[in-house]
Steps between C-alpha positions, in 0.01 A plus 500: 500500500147612415371791700138529603306752298415798715136602539417810298162657594494695171498187286298276732166389361236378738380150419130512404236309694467141382172428324345179382537455123206634301621433147300179464159667472423445867433751774475532876177596671538620857278606789242288680187589300661473154667170591179350643315594180776362278509172694123466453515567125499163325587670169832631629818291507670517840862398544627571854369678807763696694373582849595563859353265764274782621369562147433127453290506818300797369444330165377185674269703725354663189435157347749545216546202269874437544552223247842612375858459612570719804838652580558642848662846481568800720360851442853611414525234230171618350633856500802376304278310257236766437670827588464697820204701365279191470244472783506120496357422848734203521381314191566481125370256240699410189244470218446530128286781356135409448385406152266787415143487375421641157266786419263256328443331837310808622198482269281356777637734770343825616758727668860573403755774564713624209830678570652726236879496549503514880860408579527514880482143640372634833205668326425198281525272803265722701252505210516120478427480872203736469370323188515169685318645802215630281473179300635627168570223251831629367750784478633569150838661435724556200804280433715812477502789748353284775669313787592136464399241757744557786520460874431872542182475291388188687566660840307815405211283381498316837405168340270634227753408231401137557126565529425748219601459135769738378482509121765656277413627152720624217264774383270663753281664235430166336431351843242770577328434169494126572345566841235714332432218255438278803240748629713701743442872549844661531497787748809722485602713798643852471494782754419746217202306362167684483285222645530392864488135598171399660412177683222440246706313242270342244730251329492137613857452374743774593867572430655771719782665304770685697814684393829593660489783754741729319349478152162328526350303215661516158296668229411181312389337824278800574353493151413131527328521840120508488495782754748717689416580862659666800475447873285779643707635791387819678835566668787710363694192380340363184715194436588186693763231493397260223450211743262716708312599186470133411349426842232769460419390145472135606278595794266683262504207258414243766235717669271498198 
């Protein structure tokens, strides 16, 4: 007669949270603002909307274009799908990543933000949100040492991922040179630069170049920039979070 196997707490492994499959090149955008923006983006493929009844009501009140299959779920089910750390607000949208613009599409644009190996998706998302708010035409990142399009990035961008172009380039130095060939002045930011940023920016086409907080811009990036500037801060702290620095730089650029 077979005996039941006794429970051994030393060998027990907790079953991980169930997640929707993401191995097909698709992703899950969550939160009201990111989902509303994704639903409105005609260039993004939408598969299924997972939402609580309360979230559906909020989407309808906001005028969201719900033209996809809707699946009624509970908040607990969304926690299981996305992980308990995801602030989903009762809604998640199963989508494909956006097909990105190319650098050559920017030759008629006037304001871009260039990120030199900034890896934190929260920072990149916050910069996207700020860039969108100030009317920047694109945010440029590297293919390596930069976050991929994820739900975390989309949530941090609060919808800006579907409003502002996010362009990936293989070689940032070559990208800066191409921008310069299109008439952009590339302004690099460094807290140790000699020249302080002023609101009187002369260039009609401007690229704001920002580096990671712990190491700043790489040497080749610095060498290629037309000018290196710093934020003139009278207080004892001379550096800011990179997303805050981006906001100040974009304010100066759009106040010309």
